[in-house]
Tab-separated table of C-alpha atoms and ligand atoms in Angstrom:
chain	number	residue	atom	x	y	z
A	1	MET	CA	-8.550	21.185	-8.012
A	2	TYR	CA	-10.732	19.506	-5.377
A	3	TRP	CA	-13.255	16.741	-5.857
A	4	GLU	CA	-15.171	18.005	-2.845
A	5	LYS	CA	-13.588	21.190	-1.547
A	6	ASP	CA	-15.567	21.389	1.690
A	7	SER	CA	-14.609	17.915	2.836
A	8	GLU	CA	-10.999	18.151	1.759
A	9	THR	CA	-10.216	21.546	3.238
A	10	VAL	CA	-12.489	21.381	6.271
A	11	PRO	CA	-10.965	23.271	9.236
A	12	VAL	CA	-9.212	20.877	11.610
A	13	GLU	CA	-11.481	21.768	14.553
A	14	THR	CA	-14.570	20.977	12.507
A	15	LEU	CA	-12.957	17.765	11.306
A	16	ARG	CA	-12.313	16.610	14.880
A	17	GLY	CA	-15.940	17.370	15.750
A	18	MET	CA	-17.087	15.316	12.774
A	19	GLN	CA	-14.806	12.502	13.844
A	20	LEU	CA	-16.229	12.452	17.344
A	21	ARG	CA	-19.789	12.268	16.055
A	22	GLY	CA	-18.710	9.603	13.562
A	23	LEU	CA	-16.996	7.634	16.297
A	24	GLN	CA	-20.037	7.741	18.548
A	25	GLU	CA	-22.209	6.483	15.716
A	26	VAL	CA	-19.831	3.764	14.648
A	27	VAL	CA	-19.478	2.453	18.193
A	28	VAL	CA	-23.263	2.247	18.640
A	29	ASN	CA	-23.463	0.489	15.308
A	30	ALA	CA	-20.555	-1.866	15.996
A	31	ALA	CA	-22.228	-3.010	19.213
A	32	HIS	CA	-24.773	-4.781	16.992
A	33	SER	CA	-22.133	-7.182	15.780
A	34	HIS	CA	-21.462	-10.460	17.532
A	35	PHE	CA	-17.782	-9.635	17.912
A	36	TYR	CA	-18.014	-6.110	19.352
A	37	ALA	CA	-20.999	-6.907	21.581
A	38	GLN	CA	-18.751	-9.446	23.243
A	39	ARG	CA	-15.685	-7.186	23.192
A	40	PHE	CA	-17.495	-4.280	24.821
A	41	ALA	CA	-18.966	-6.577	27.463
A	42	ASP	CA	-15.530	-8.054	28.233
A	43	ALA	CA	-13.963	-4.601	28.461
A	44	GLY	CA	-16.848	-3.274	30.531
A	45	ILE	CA	-17.588	-0.400	28.180
A	46	SER	CA	-20.780	0.787	26.593
A	47	PRO	CA	-21.171	3.089	23.580
A	48	SER	CA	-22.359	5.922	25.809
A	49	ASP	CA	-18.921	5.997	27.452
A	50	ILE	CA	-17.469	7.605	24.328
A	51	THR	CA	-17.779	11.322	24.926
A	52	SER	CA	-14.497	12.565	23.454
A	53	LEU	CA	-11.973	11.416	20.863
A	54	GLU	CA	-9.626	10.509	23.722
A	55	ASP	CA	-12.164	7.919	24.848
A	56	LEU	CA	-11.240	5.928	21.785
A	57	SER	CA	-8.317	4.564	23.801
A	58	ARG	CA	-10.788	2.767	26.061
A	59	ILE	CA	-11.729	0.467	23.216
A	60	PRO	CA	-9.427	-2.549	22.792
A	61	PHE	CA	-7.520	-2.979	19.535
A	62	THR	CA	-8.819	-5.259	16.804
A	63	THR	CA	-6.339	-7.591	15.101
A	64	LYS	CA	-6.270	-9.836	12.073
A	65	ASP	CA	-6.570	-12.796	14.428
A	66	ASP	CA	-9.826	-11.340	15.745
A	67	LEU	CA	-11.141	-11.133	12.198
A	68	ARG	CA	-10.156	-14.749	11.663
A	69	GLU	CA	-11.682	-15.917	14.894
A	70	ASP	CA	-15.109	-14.479	14.306
A	71	TRP	CA	-14.971	-15.545	10.683
A	72	PRO	CA	-16.865	-15.181	8.440
A	73	TYR	CA	-19.857	-13.141	9.615
A	74	GLY	CA	-19.138	-12.265	13.239
A	75	PHE	CA	-18.312	-8.619	12.494
A	76	LEU	CA	-21.495	-7.807	10.593
A	77	ALA	CA	-23.396	-4.984	12.256
A	78	LEU	CA	-26.293	-5.236	9.820
A	79	PRO	CA	-28.152	-8.280	8.475
A	80	LYS	CA	-26.312	-10.281	5.852
A	81	GLU	CA	-29.072	-9.427	3.361
A	82	ASP	CA	-27.869	-5.824	3.382
A	83	MET	CA	-24.422	-6.795	2.118
A	84	VAL	CA	-23.759	-6.539	-1.586
A	85	ARG	CA	-20.045	-7.300	-1.917
A	86	MET	CA	-17.287	-9.318	-0.328
A	87	HIS	CA	-13.548	-8.760	-0.642
A	88	SER	CA	-10.600	-10.382	1.023
A	89	SER	CA	-7.018	-9.662	1.955
A	90	SER	CA	-4.285	-11.046	-0.218
A	91	GLY	CA	-2.484	-12.427	2.834
A	92	THR	CA	-0.560	-15.580	2.104
A	93	THR	CA	-0.348	-16.822	5.674
A	94	GLY	CA	-3.364	-18.239	7.452
A	95	ARG	CA	-6.992	-17.845	6.529
A	96	ALA	CA	-7.601	-14.786	4.359
A	97	THR	CA	-9.738	-12.218	6.146
A	98	VAL	CA	-12.971	-11.193	4.480
A	99	ILE	CA	-14.751	-7.856	4.470
A	100	PHE	CA	-18.381	-7.175	3.536
A	101	HIS	CA	-19.918	-4.001	2.185
A	102	THR	CA	-23.428	-2.611	1.896
A	103	ARG	CA	-24.507	-0.560	-1.107
A	104	GLU	CA	-23.824	2.644	0.880
A	105	ASP	CA	-20.431	1.348	2.000
A	106	ILE	CA	-19.445	0.844	-1.633
A	107	ASP	CA	-20.652	4.372	-2.433
A	108	GLY	CA	-18.583	5.871	0.377
A	109	TRP	CA	-15.495	3.936	-0.635
A	110	THR	CA	-15.974	4.838	-4.304
A	111	ASP	CA	-16.180	8.479	-3.357
A	112	ILE	CA	-12.823	8.600	-1.595
A	113	VAL	CA	-11.155	6.726	-4.428
A	114	ALA	CA	-12.587	9.248	-6.918
A	115	ARG	CA	-11.472	12.065	-4.622
A	116	SER	CA	-7.961	10.635	-4.499
A	117	MET	CA	-7.670	10.272	-8.257
A	118	TYR	CA	-9.128	13.702	-8.935
A	119	MET	CA	-6.616	15.179	-6.507
A	120	THR	CA	-3.734	14.107	-8.762
A	121	GLY	CA	-5.239	15.808	-11.795
A	122	MET	CA	-7.091	12.880	-13.351
A	123	ARG	CA	-10.279	14.009	-15.141
A	124	ARG	CA	-13.208	12.579	-17.083
A	125	SER	CA	-11.315	13.046	-20.332
A	126	ASP	CA	-8.689	10.541	-19.195
A	127	VAL	CA	-8.317	6.942	-20.323
A	128	PHE	CA	-7.608	4.794	-17.284
A	129	GLN	CA	-5.989	1.389	-17.576
A	130	ASN	CA	-6.432	-0.591	-14.390
A	131	MET	CA	-3.566	-3.080	-14.316
A	132	MET	CA	-4.477	-4.575	-10.941
A	133	THR	CA	-6.067	-7.916	-10.187
A	134	TYR	CA	-9.849	-7.669	-10.063
A	135	ALA	CA	-11.641	-10.479	-8.208
A	136	LEU	CA	-11.361	-10.564	-4.416
A	137	PHE	CA	-8.395	-8.190	-4.262
A	138	THR	CA	-9.609	-4.640	-3.645
A	139	GLY	CA	-7.175	-2.869	-5.980
A	140	GLY	CA	-9.136	-3.833	-9.086
A	141	LEU	CA	-12.773	-3.071	-8.309
A	142	GLY	CA	-11.926	-0.316	-5.826
A	143	PHE	CA	-10.196	1.789	-8.446
A	144	HIS	CA	-12.607	0.696	-11.145
A	145	TYR	CA	-15.608	2.147	-9.340
A	146	GLY	CA	-13.719	5.310	-8.392
A	147	ALA	CA	-12.575	5.938	-11.950
A	148	GLU	CA	-16.066	5.395	-13.364
A	149	LYS	CA	-17.523	7.755	-10.805
A	150	LEU	CA	-14.957	10.333	-11.823
A	151	GLY	CA	-16.153	9.776	-15.364
A	152	ALA	CA	-12.943	8.542	-16.972
A	153	LEU	CA	-12.944	5.861	-19.650
A	154	VAL	CA	-11.913	2.680	-17.853
A	155	ILE	CA	-10.021	-0.221	-19.434
A	156	PRO	CA	-10.526	-3.043	-16.899
A	157	ILE	CA	-7.730	-5.253	-18.156
A	158	GLY	CA	-6.598	-6.520	-14.757
A	159	ALA	CA	-3.103	-7.795	-13.990
A	160	GLY	CA	-0.599	-9.645	-16.140
A	161	ASN	CA	-0.316	-10.212	-19.882
A	162	SER	CA	2.425	-7.666	-20.426
A	163	ASN	CA	2.412	-7.494	-24.216
A	164	ARG	CA	-1.304	-6.897	-24.296
A	165	GLN	CA	-1.022	-4.224	-21.609
A	166	ILE	CA	1.433	-2.310	-23.756
A	167	GLN	CA	-0.631	-2.864	-26.888
A	168	LEU	CA	-3.766	-1.465	-25.243
A	169	MET	CA	-1.846	1.480	-23.856
A	170	CYS	CA	-0.719	2.403	-27.340
A	171	ASP	CA	-3.985	1.635	-29.172
A	172	PHE	CA	-6.345	3.458	-26.835
A	173	GLN	CA	-4.006	6.242	-25.783
A	174	THR	CA	-4.118	5.421	-22.127
A	175	THR	CA	-3.245	8.450	-20.003
A	176	VAL	CA	-3.480	7.019	-16.482
A	177	ILE	CA	-2.400	3.622	-15.158
A	178	HIS	CA	-2.804	1.860	-11.845
A	179	ILE	CA	-0.028	-0.631	-11.329
A	180	ILE	CA	1.942	-2.526	-8.678
A	181	PRO	CA	5.370	-0.837	-8.456
A	182	SER	CA	7.411	-4.051	-8.768
A	183	TYR	CA	5.404	-4.897	-11.894
A	184	ALA	CA	5.920	-1.388	-13.271
A	185	LEU	CA	9.664	-1.910	-12.924
A	186	TYR	CA	9.527	-5.341	-14.524
A	187	LEU	CA	7.399	-4.017	-17.393
A	188	THR	CA	10.151	-1.564	-18.344
A	189	THR	CA	12.149	-4.545	-19.651
A	190	VAL	CA	9.187	-5.698	-21.764
A	191	PHE	CA	8.853	-2.200	-23.235
A	192	GLU	CA	12.535	-2.330	-24.110
A	193	ASP	CA	12.267	-5.769	-25.699
A	194	LEU	CA	9.351	-4.596	-27.818
A	195	GLY	CA	11.161	-1.413	-28.759
A	196	VAL	CA	8.329	0.709	-27.389
A	197	ASP	CA	9.283	3.886	-25.555
A	198	PRO	CA	6.445	5.053	-23.317
A	199	ARG	CA	7.642	8.649	-23.505
A	200	ARG	CA	7.554	8.619	-27.287
A	201	ASP	CA	4.886	6.066	-28.114
A	202	THR	CA	2.200	6.488	-25.445
A	203	HIS	CA	0.106	9.287	-23.927
A	204	LEU	CA	0.794	8.268	-20.331
A	205	LYS	CA	0.927	11.079	-17.778
A	206	ILE	CA	-0.111	9.652	-14.395
A	207	ALA	CA	0.628	6.368	-12.614
A	208	PHE	CA	-0.908	5.217	-9.344
A	209	LEU	CA	1.479	2.934	-7.469
A	210	GLY	CA	0.062	0.875	-4.668
A	211	ALA	CA	-0.385	-2.390	-2.810
A	212	GLU	CA	3.223	-2.879	-1.722
A	213	PRO	CA	6.093	-0.950	-0.155
A	214	HIS	CA	8.398	0.802	-2.579
A	215	SER	CA	11.119	3.365	-2.149
A	216	GLU	CA	11.368	6.924	-3.388
A	217	HIS	CA	14.066	5.754	-5.810
A	218	SER	CA	11.737	3.181	-7.354
A	219	ARG	CA	9.120	5.888	-7.797
A	220	ARG	CA	11.626	8.163	-9.532
A	221	ARG	CA	12.763	5.361	-11.806
A	222	ILE	CA	9.176	4.690	-12.825
A	223	GLU	CA	8.481	8.380	-13.393
A	224	GLU	CA	11.617	8.674	-15.469
A	225	PHE	CA	10.981	5.626	-17.645
A	226	TYR	CA	7.261	6.118	-18.259
A	227	GLY	CA	7.336	9.910	-18.426
A	228	VAL	CA	4.612	10.189	-15.777
A	229	LYS	CA	4.027	11.608	-12.351
A	230	ALA	CA	3.640	8.632	-10.034
A	231	TYR	CA	1.496	8.808	-6.908
A	232	ASN	CA	1.651	6.556	-3.905
A	233	SER	CA	-1.665	4.919	-3.055
A	234	TYR	CA	-2.142	3.172	0.279
A	235	GLY	CA	-4.957	0.997	1.479
A	236	LEU	CA	-5.838	-2.369	2.937
A	237	SER	CA	-8.855	-4.573	2.506
A	238	GLU	CA	-9.840	-4.335	6.173
A	239	MET	CA	-10.267	-0.564	5.655
A	240	ASN	CA	-12.019	-1.079	2.250
A	241	GLY	CA	-8.877	-1.112	0.127
A	242	PRO	CA	-7.421	1.740	-1.944
A	243	GLY	CA	-8.406	5.281	-1.057
A	244	VAL	CA	-7.339	5.182	2.591
A	245	ALA	CA	-4.337	7.464	2.004
A	246	PHE	CA	-3.111	9.003	-1.228
A	247	GLU	CA	-0.502	11.438	-2.418
A	248	CYS	CA	-1.445	14.887	-3.652
A	249	PRO	CA	0.505	16.769	-6.342
A	250	ALA	CA	3.006	17.934	-3.695
A	251	GLN	CA	4.181	14.273	-3.384
A	252	LYS	CA	5.201	14.840	0.208
A	253	GLY	CA	3.322	12.111	2.012
A	254	MET	CA	-0.150	10.659	1.643
A	255	HIS	CA	-3.271	12.421	2.888
A	256	ILE	CA	-5.210	10.006	5.005
A	257	TRP	CA	-8.922	10.738	4.676
A	258	GLU	CA	-9.816	11.620	8.230
A	259	ASP	CA	-13.508	12.075	7.507
A	260	HIS	CA	-13.579	8.320	6.827
A	261	TYR	CA	-10.938	7.024	9.241
A	262	ILE	CA	-9.519	7.822	12.653
A	263	VAL	CA	-5.734	7.571	12.609
A	264	GLU	CA	-3.505	6.531	15.484
A	265	ILE	CA	0.181	5.644	15.456
A	266	ILE	CA	1.265	3.349	18.281
A	267	ASP	CA	4.419	1.753	19.539
A	268	PRO	CA	3.899	-1.894	18.519
A	269	VAL	CA	5.485	-3.120	21.741
A	270	THR	CA	4.092	-0.847	24.447
A	271	LEU	CA	0.893	-0.170	22.442
A	272	LYS	CA	1.034	3.484	23.556
A	273	THR	CA	0.511	6.349	21.133
A	274	VAL	CA	3.835	7.725	19.905
A	275	ALA	CA	4.648	11.434	19.776
A	276	GLU	CA	3.435	13.181	16.600
A	277	GLY	CA	5.990	12.618	13.841
A	278	GLU	CA	7.485	9.481	15.336
A	279	GLU	CA	7.336	6.181	13.523
A	280	GLY	CA	5.084	3.407	14.737
A	281	GLU	CA	2.290	1.059	13.738
A	282	LEU	CA	-0.705	2.562	11.996
A	283	VAL	CA	-4.024	1.901	13.712
A	284	LEU	CA	-7.252	2.786	11.919
A	285	THR	CA	-10.942	3.007	12.771
A	286	THR	CA	-13.639	3.062	10.094
A	287	LEU	CA	-16.001	5.997	10.559
A	288	ARG	CA	-18.349	5.461	7.654
A	289	ARG	CA	-18.666	1.777	7.082
A	290	ARG	CA	-22.032	0.520	8.275
A	291	GLY	CA	-22.038	-3.129	7.281
A	292	MET	CA	-18.798	-4.107	8.919
A	293	PRO	CA	-17.283	-1.444	11.145
A	294	ILE	CA	-13.799	-2.120	12.519
A	295	LEU	CA	-12.441	-0.252	15.527
A	296	ARG	CA	-8.781	0.437	16.211
A	297	TYR	CA	-7.474	-2.016	13.664
A	298	ARG	CA	-3.774	-2.817	13.976
A	299	THR	CA	-2.599	-2.649	10.368
A	300	LYS	CA	0.962	-3.826	11.175
A	301	ASP	CA	2.146	-1.156	8.734
A	302	LEU	CA	4.916	1.128	9.937
A	303	THR	CA	4.741	4.825	9.189
A	304	ARG	CA	4.612	8.240	10.828
A	305	ILE	CA	2.510	11.367	10.655
A	306	ILE	CA	4.200	14.126	8.702
A	307	PRO	CA	3.825	17.209	10.877
A	308	GLY	CA	2.690	20.532	9.456
A	309	GLU	CA	0.299	21.702	6.769
A	310	CYS	CA	0.428	20.611	3.163
A	311	GLU	CA	0.906	23.171	0.433
A	312	CYS	CA	-2.153	21.798	-1.412
A	313	GLY	CA	-4.517	23.194	1.219
A	314	ARG	CA	-6.016	19.877	2.290
A	315	THR	CA	-6.351	19.636	6.045
A	316	HIS	CA	-6.333	15.857	6.377
A	317	ARG	CA	-3.028	14.799	7.880
A	318	ARG	CA	-0.366	13.007	5.873
A	319	ILE	CA	1.411	9.742	6.543
A	320	ALA	CA	4.876	8.947	5.240
A	321	ARG	CA	5.683	6.157	2.804
A	322	ILE	CA	5.224	2.780	4.548
A	323	THR	CA	8.632	1.496	5.630
A	324	GLY	CA	7.591	-2.080	6.328
A	325	ARG	CA	5.224	-4.254	8.277
A	326	THR	CA	5.855	-5.382	11.799
A	327	ASP	CA	5.585	-8.917	10.449
A	328	ASP	CA	8.048	-8.598	7.574
A	329	MET	CA	10.919	-7.554	9.753
A	330	MET	CA	13.865	-9.904	9.248
A	331	ILE	CA	16.279	-10.727	12.008
A	332	VAL	CA	19.619	-11.744	10.548
A	333	LYS	CA	22.551	-12.429	12.865
A	334	GLY	CA	20.548	-10.668	15.518
A	335	VAL	CA	20.135	-7.484	13.492
A	336	ASN	CA	16.626	-6.230	12.696
A	337	MET	CA	15.939	-5.025	9.183
A	338	PHE	CA	13.195	-4.576	6.584
A	339	PRO	CA	13.208	-5.538	2.888
A	340	ILE	CA	12.551	-1.907	1.938
A	341	GLN	CA	16.000	-0.977	3.272
A	342	ILE	CA	17.561	-3.301	0.727
A	343	GLU	CA	15.350	-1.924	-2.034
A	344	ARG	CA	16.148	1.658	-1.133
A	345	GLN	CA	19.877	1.031	-1.496
A	346	LEU	CA	19.647	-1.075	-4.641
A	347	MET	CA	17.421	1.282	-6.604
A	348	LYS	CA	19.852	4.123	-5.993
A	349	ILE	CA	22.580	2.363	-7.950
A	350	PRO	CA	22.394	2.985	-11.711
A	351	GLY	CA	23.547	-0.464	-12.944
A	352	VAL	CA	20.954	-2.314	-10.860
A	353	GLY	CA	18.039	-3.770	-12.807
A	354	THR	CA	14.420	-4.137	-11.777
A	355	ASN	CA	14.185	-7.157	-9.503
A	356	PHE	CA	15.963	-8.684	-6.545
A	357	HIS	CA	15.522	-11.543	-4.095
A	358	ILE	CA	16.704	-11.924	-0.536
A	359	ILE	CA	17.531	-15.457	0.530
A	360	LEU	CA	18.122	-16.270	4.167
A	361	ASP	CA	19.710	-19.541	5.137
A	362	GLN	CA	22.264	-20.915	7.534
A	363	GLU	CA	25.858	-22.030	7.190
A	364	ASP	CA	27.486	-23.710	10.173
A	365	TYR	CA	24.518	-22.659	12.300
A	366	THR	CA	25.128	-19.018	11.435
A	367	ASP	CA	22.649	-16.861	9.517
A	368	ARG	CA	23.597	-16.018	5.989
A	369	MET	CA	21.979	-13.487	3.699
A	370	ILE	CA	22.254	-13.788	-0.057
A	371	VAL	CA	20.963	-10.934	-2.187
A	372	LYS	CA	20.408	-11.835	-5.829
A	373	VAL	CA	20.271	-8.705	-7.909
A	374	GLU	CA	19.260	-8.359	-11.542
A	375	VAL	CA	21.623	-6.144	-13.445
A	376	GLN	CA	20.785	-3.882	-16.378
A	377	LYS	CA	21.262	-5.378	-19.814
A	378	ASP	CA	24.333	-3.367	-20.859
A	379	TYR	CA	26.255	-4.521	-17.830
A	380	PHE	CA	26.193	-8.111	-18.949
A	381	ALA	CA	27.542	-7.214	-22.360
A	382	GLY	CA	31.232	-7.325	-21.557
A	383	ASP	CA	33.577	-6.071	-18.925
A	384	LEU	CA	33.903	-8.381	-15.938
A	385	ARG	CA	35.731	-5.748	-13.947
A	386	GLN	CA	32.787	-3.426	-14.324
A	387	LEU	CA	30.474	-6.138	-12.997
A	388	GLU	CA	32.744	-6.780	-10.041
A	389	ALA	CA	32.869	-3.063	-9.256
A	390	LEU	CA	29.089	-2.957	-9.303
A	391	ARG	CA	28.897	-5.959	-7.019
A	392	ARG	CA	31.300	-4.333	-4.572
A	393	GLN	CA	29.322	-1.145	-4.580
A	394	ILE	CA	26.137	-3.052	-3.790
A	395	VAL	CA	27.835	-4.890	-0.916
A	396	ASP	CA	29.145	-1.600	0.493
A	397	ASN	CA	25.824	0.206	0.207
A	398	LEU	CA	23.925	-2.652	1.796
A	399	LYS	CA	26.451	-3.023	4.572
A	400	SER	CA	26.153	0.625	5.510
A	401	GLU	CA	22.362	0.299	5.608
A	402	ILE	CA	21.830	-3.056	7.364
A	403	LEU	CA	25.127	-3.348	9.245
A	404	ILE	CA	25.857	-6.892	8.170
A	405	THR	CA	27.680	-7.997	5.031
A	406	PRO	CA	25.430	-9.897	2.663
A	407	LYS	CA	26.633	-12.156	-0.122
A	408	VAL	CA	25.665	-10.422	-3.349
A	409	GLU	CA	25.131	-12.338	-6.596
A	410	LEU	CA	24.498	-10.515	-9.845
A	411	VAL	CA	22.139	-12.141	-12.322
A	412	GLU	CA	20.931	-11.287	-15.807
A	413	PRO	CA	17.788	-9.227	-16.415
A	414	ASN	CA	14.464	-11.096	-16.053
A	415	THR	CA	15.951	-14.245	-14.591
A	416	LEU	CA	14.435	-14.003	-11.120
A	417	PRO	CA	10.857	-15.271	-10.966
A	418	THR	CA	8.210	-12.542	-10.647
A	419	SER	CA	4.687	-12.729	-9.315
A	420	GLU	CA	1.597	-11.182	-10.825
A	421	GLY	CA	0.472	-9.619	-7.563
A	422	LYS	CA	2.535	-8.195	-4.756
A	423	ALA	CA	6.236	-8.948	-5.117
A	424	VAL	CA	7.672	-11.742	-3.023
A	425	ARG	CA	11.224	-10.710	-2.163
A	426	VAL	CA	12.264	-12.692	0.863
A	427	PHE	CA	12.856	-16.438	0.971
A	428	ASP	CA	13.646	-17.533	4.475
A	429	LYS	CA	15.060	-21.052	4.398
A	430	ARG	CA	16.395	-21.065	7.923
A	431	GLU	CA	15.250	-23.728	10.304
A	432	LYS	CA	12.594	-22.311	12.563
B	1	LIG	P1	-4.521	-6.128	1.130
B	1	LIG	O1	-5.415	-6.089	2.318
B	1	LIG	O2	-4.333	-7.482	0.589
B	1	LIG	O3	-4.963	-5.152	0.095
B	1	LIG	O4	-3.061	-5.681	1.606
B	1	LIG	C1	-2.877	-4.485	2.300
B	1	LIG	C2	-1.432	-4.279	2.666
B	1	LIG	O5	-0.640	-3.968	1.502
B	1	LIG	C3	-1.207	-3.107	3.590
B	1	LIG	O6	-1.487	-3.437	4.917
B	1	LIG	C4	0.251	-2.793	3.332
B	1	LIG	O7	1.089	-3.661	4.050
B	1	LIG	C5	0.407	-3.077	1.847
B	1	LIG	N1	0.275	-1.833	1.062
B	1	LIG	C6	-0.793	-1.389	0.392
B	1	LIG	N2	-0.523	-0.211	-0.233
B	1	LIG	C7	0.750	0.114	0.075
B	1	LIG	C8	1.619	1.211	-0.250
B	1	LIG	N3	1.234	2.213	-1.025
B	1	LIG	N4	2.857	1.190	0.287
B	1	LIG	C9	3.269	0.175	1.072
B	1	LIG	N5	2.508	-0.882	1.406
B	1	LIG	C10	1.251	-0.925	0.905
B	2	LIG	ZN1	-1.364	17.856	-0.075
């Protein structure tokens, strides 16, 4: 049941002790980097000041802008010769941030990915199809190494090429897939076009869904269509990539591996820690990474700690599904909202298809929101009244969620452009 029982079920007191020792080490190590040497000097702190976990709050936060400013090598705490791999964030705005790993860093990362996969029931007898981009994005190689360490047979197909994905799944009796949730939804329409039913024609049993926010309803749709149990996988390149937090079979939040990371949840405005269980911005500190340690990194991801113990026996705390990023909040007619709120409502409604776009523009200097929604095939077959009823229902559901009335346009399946990587849902055409 456990990849490494001792680490996964370690008593909380012991875990906090390990974290303190880890923190003290990582701070000493970080001080060797150009960036943190300067940071510590500016803040007037020295590594020996860290004598308890509470002292963490004396260290200033690190942001993406910091990573960009001391780009590319300013965060290295060991000589560049010790690095064996570089990855980068898939950020589309500004200079992509880069992260470097030593051999041991890769081993540590691989171990928590293997741990995460094993936790869901994946074993060496499984055939694992990794449908994520390889290259600089961490989802490909991160899972690849973890799955090999676990001993599964890995099919490193990467992203895209839908027909071939389905062909390989059938031919090699793939049992486990790793896939971006928006792509998993899109792929259902390709399965249908090909007349392949994953429940009947494949051996699939587990799906790892990661890299982008998705709602519980999307998860259930994917589970239903593919006949799998789908597990939420959270990570970010700055913290290695996948394997930071992962769902266990209970599917009630993601265990965040506290022997590798220190977790804080802060109010993004006041920057103070929120009360346990309250939503805020996730802040993470690497405890194990030697080549490029990062302290108190502001992820911009919004989540909360789920209080209480998990039925699986693991003692590492759980975070809830990510509800958005502080930087993808939309303000429309003065109302704050996140794309996931739209998704959550849409995916609840049976006639809604697999993709949607949110377009923001202005009419007479007033914000306008247009939601284009793909509808399931059968709905376009005939009855216009049925379509209009669906449209009304979508408007009503969205209005109750976001408090403004969007214009809703229904479109045929597979007519909205898709992307191979993370889904792009929002198109803001308003004048800035
Ligand atoms: P990257 O560094 O390019 O891998 O992107 C990391 C970002 O992807 C995170 O900061 C999150 O915003 C998002 N992300 C990754 N996994 C998930 C997930 N399971 N749920 C929601 N968002 C995710
Ligand atoms: Zn659990």
